[in-house]
Amino acid sequence: MKNLHVTTTINGDAAEFVCEPDETLLDALRNRLGLTGAKEGCGTGDCGACSVTLNGRLVCSCLVLAAEAEGAEVATIEGMADGDQLHPLQRVFIEKAALQCGVCTPGILVAAKALLEKNPDPSESEIRYWLAGNLCRCTGYDKIIRAVQDAAAEMRSA
Amino acid sequence: MKYVKPESLEAAATLLAAEAGTSRILAGGTDVLVQLRSELVEPDLIVDIKHLDGLRDIVEENGGFRIGAGVSGAQMGEHAALCAAWPGVVEGAELIGSTQIQGRCTMVGNLCNGSPAADSVPGMVAAGAVARVHGPDGERDVPVKEIPAGPGKTNLGKGEFITSIFLPARPANASDAYLRFIPRTEMDIAVASAGVNLELAEDGTVSAARVAVGAVAPTVRLVPDAGAALVGSKLDDAAIAAMVSAVEAACSPIDDKRGTVEYRTTTAGVLAKRAAHIAYDRAGGAK
């Protein structure tokens, strides 16, 4: 297999890497670029633990070829905080204990941020449907949903 | 495996036609990557087409809409004019997978994956949608209903691929709807599904109707008798009963853990009935 050279933008910074043609964006982020925030759960697009945005669209990075990142803009959980300043979603998730083991949390935060950018005031149903592709096997979702609602309220009043 | 981003449709067709081994076309990738990762297929060639001209666009054409093969479900849902004209087609496309999948999945991929339960296909078939096929011999237009050949199979030839879907112009007082049944509320595969597309006369009488069902035969199926049963009616009980009978007669589903033959058949009729009422209301019909 001939390796490919990919030039892309990740969290606003220019990045480049070499990958195999059948390598996923998730593997390239984790193994080539050291960005291990996105997790591999199922590897088949069911669990959402690998969620990132690609040109502004929420996607499962396990279902994107690394080669497809050429010329694209990728945003991962690593770009969510502003230096030491956590994003309101990140802070409220900690304050409200909306996580236990934490494996699903980066994906849920990236997905929730994408939701609030599209709809700053989502109903509980809208949050639940939007996050239906993010599986959590610990908390039972209620704390997650409430944390998203609280962070959304805070961001609206900011 | 080779990954190629060709510079033109012609180059893509040439590459695909020349490949002796297994090839896959990549647009949204939500089926191809799953196949790749689960080692169901080990393609020798992946041809990424979504960067090509027009493939990410929804454009109005002759009063209808042309939807590129790289257009995602999410992009369709954000297109107000398309949602207003073909709400049933859009709601089918938007039922494919989660938010993350919606960011990438395409109707063309859903069609070419060849699942009898593909959520976007009954709506397209009911709409009379036409696929534009590009291949080594140039371009041809094929009704969407003629694309599926059986589970996982299409009637596309070597080197051929779909570049867009065309939804035709429709008169005022026309609309469509798609419904599926799944055992949970989100993210599952249809046990049975139905798409209904209606045109109404000024007085609310159905003047044209197309009914398509999914997950109840080896391919999504257009049921002309079901459409005919509704024409001339205002969806009175007798017309609906005749339509449901026609749908049930067209069903030849598999029997599996997700639904028995009887269950799928009955459910398809119920969904067609409900979808017909939704399409009728959307078209401005009043009984």
PDB file of N, CA, C and O in Angstrom, chain A residues 25 50-54 57-61 64, chain B residues 99-101 103-104:
ATOM      1  N   LEU A  25      -9.630   8.452   9.889  1.00  0.00           N
ATOM      2  CA  LEU A  25      -9.258   9.736  10.494  1.00  0.00           C
ATOM      3  C   LEU A  25      -9.023   9.551  11.987  1.00  0.00           C
ATOM      4  O   LEU A  25      -8.103  10.137  12.563  1.00  0.00           O
ATOM      5  N   CYS A  50     -15.999   8.681  18.936  1.00  0.00           N
ATOM      6  CA  CYS A  50     -14.960   9.252  18.074  1.00  0.00           C
ATOM      7  C   CYS A  50     -15.422  10.533  17.399  1.00  0.00           C
ATOM      8  O   CYS A  50     -14.793  10.978  16.438  1.00  0.00           O
ATOM      9  N   SER A  51     -16.527  11.134  17.883  1.00  0.00           N
ATOM     10  CA  SER A  51     -17.100  12.311  17.208  1.00  0.00           C
ATOM     11  C   SER A  51     -16.103  13.460  17.092  1.00  0.00           C
ATOM     12  O   SER A  51     -15.436  13.817  18.067  1.00  0.00           O
ATOM     13  N   VAL A  52     -16.049  14.031  15.900  1.00  0.00           N
ATOM     14  CA  VAL A  52     -15.295  15.263  15.637  1.00  0.00           C
ATOM     15  C   VAL A  52     -16.143  16.048  14.636  1.00  0.00           C
ATOM     16  O   VAL A  52     -17.171  15.546  14.159  1.00  0.00           O
ATOM     17  N   THR A  53     -15.748  17.273  14.329  1.00  0.00           N
ATOM     18  CA  THR A  53     -16.418  17.924  13.206  1.00  0.00           C
ATOM     19  C   THR A  53     -15.446  18.000  12.038  1.00  0.00           C
ATOM     20  O   THR A  53     -14.246  18.160  12.211  1.00  0.00           O
ATOM     21  N   LEU A  54     -16.025  17.825  10.847  1.00  0.00           N
ATOM     22  CA  LEU A  54     -15.266  17.857   9.598  1.00  0.00           C
ATOM     23  C   LEU A  54     -15.930  18.928   8.740  1.00  0.00           C
ATOM     24  O   LEU A  54     -17.117  18.782   8.398  1.00  0.00           O
ATOM     25  N   ARG A  57     -19.284  19.861  10.133  1.00  0.00           N
ATOM     26  CA  ARG A  57     -20.314  18.831  10.307  1.00  0.00           C
ATOM     27  C   ARG A  57     -19.866  17.809  11.334  1.00  0.00           C
ATOM     28  O   ARG A  57     -18.735  17.312  11.262  1.00  0.00           O
ATOM     29  N   LEU A  58     -20.784  17.482  12.237  1.00  0.00           N
ATOM     30  CA  LEU A  58     -20.504  16.432  13.209  1.00  0.00           C
ATOM     31  C   LEU A  58     -20.429  15.079  12.492  1.00  0.00           C
ATOM     32  O   LEU A  58     -21.349  14.718  11.758  1.00  0.00           O
ATOM     33  N   VAL A  59     -19.347  14.351  12.689  1.00  0.00           N
ATOM     34  CA  VAL A  59     -19.172  13.042  12.038  1.00  0.00           C
ATOM     35  C   VAL A  59     -18.505  12.073  13.018  1.00  0.00           C
ATOM     36  O   VAL A  59     -17.942  12.477  14.029  1.00  0.00           O
ATOM     37  N   CYS A  60     -18.593  10.791  12.685  1.00  0.00           N
ATOM     38  CA  CYS A  60     -17.811   9.778  13.397  1.00  0.00           C
ATOM     39  C   CYS A  60     -16.470   9.667  12.680  1.00  0.00           C
ATOM     40  O   CYS A  60     -16.426   9.296  11.499  1.00  0.00           O
ATOM     41  N   SER A  61     -15.367   9.968  13.389  1.00  0.00           N
ATOM     42  CA  SER A  61     -14.069   9.938  12.694  1.00  0.00           C
ATOM     43  C   SER A  61     -13.646   8.518  12.351  1.00  0.00           C
ATOM     44  O   SER A  61     -12.740   8.322  11.543  1.00  0.00           O
ATOM     45  N   VAL A  64     -14.530   8.006   8.623  1.00  0.00           N
ATOM     46  CA  VAL A  64     -13.920   8.933   7.671  1.00  0.00           C
ATOM     47  C   VAL A  64     -12.520   8.401   7.387  1.00  0.00           C
ATOM     48  O   VAL A  64     -11.791   8.031   8.320  1.00  0.00           O
TER      49      VAL A  64
ATOM     50  N   THR B  99     -27.092  11.632  14.288  1.00  0.00           N
ATOM     51  CA  THR B  99     -26.659  12.955  13.842  1.00  0.00           C
ATOM     52  C   THR B  99     -25.310  12.848  13.126  1.00  0.00           C
ATOM     53  O   THR B  99     -25.088  13.478  12.085  1.00  0.00           O
ATOM     54  N   GLN B 100     -24.408  12.061  13.706  1.00  0.00           N
ATOM     55  CA  GLN B 100     -23.065  11.913  13.116  1.00  0.00           C
ATOM     56  C   GLN B 100     -23.152  11.300  11.720  1.00  0.00           C
ATOM     57  O   GLN B 100     -22.427  11.709  10.808  1.00  0.00           O
ATOM     58  N   ILE B 101     -24.009  10.295  11.559  1.00  0.00           N
ATOM     59  CA  ILE B 101     -24.173   9.655  10.249  1.00  0.00           C
ATOM     60  C   ILE B 101     -24.825  10.636   9.276  1.00  0.00           C
ATOM     61  O   ILE B 101     -24.454  10.713   8.098  1.00  0.00           O
ATOM     62  N   GLY B 103     -24.418  13.680   9.018  1.00  0.00           N
ATOM     63  CA  GLY B 103     -23.438  14.630   8.511  1.00  0.00           C
ATOM     64  C   GLY B 103     -22.730  14.124   7.266  1.00  0.00           C
ATOM     65  O   GLY B 103     -22.075  14.899   6.567  1.00  0.00           O
ATOM     66  N   ARG B 104     -22.846  12.840   6.980  1.00  0.00           N
ATOM     67  CA  ARG B 104     -22.086  12.243   5.870  1.00  0.00           C
ATOM     68  C   ARG B 104     -22.947  11.422   4.905  1.00  0.00           C
ATOM     69  O   ARG B 104     -22.669  11.388   3.710  1.00  0.00           O
TER      70      ARG B 104
END
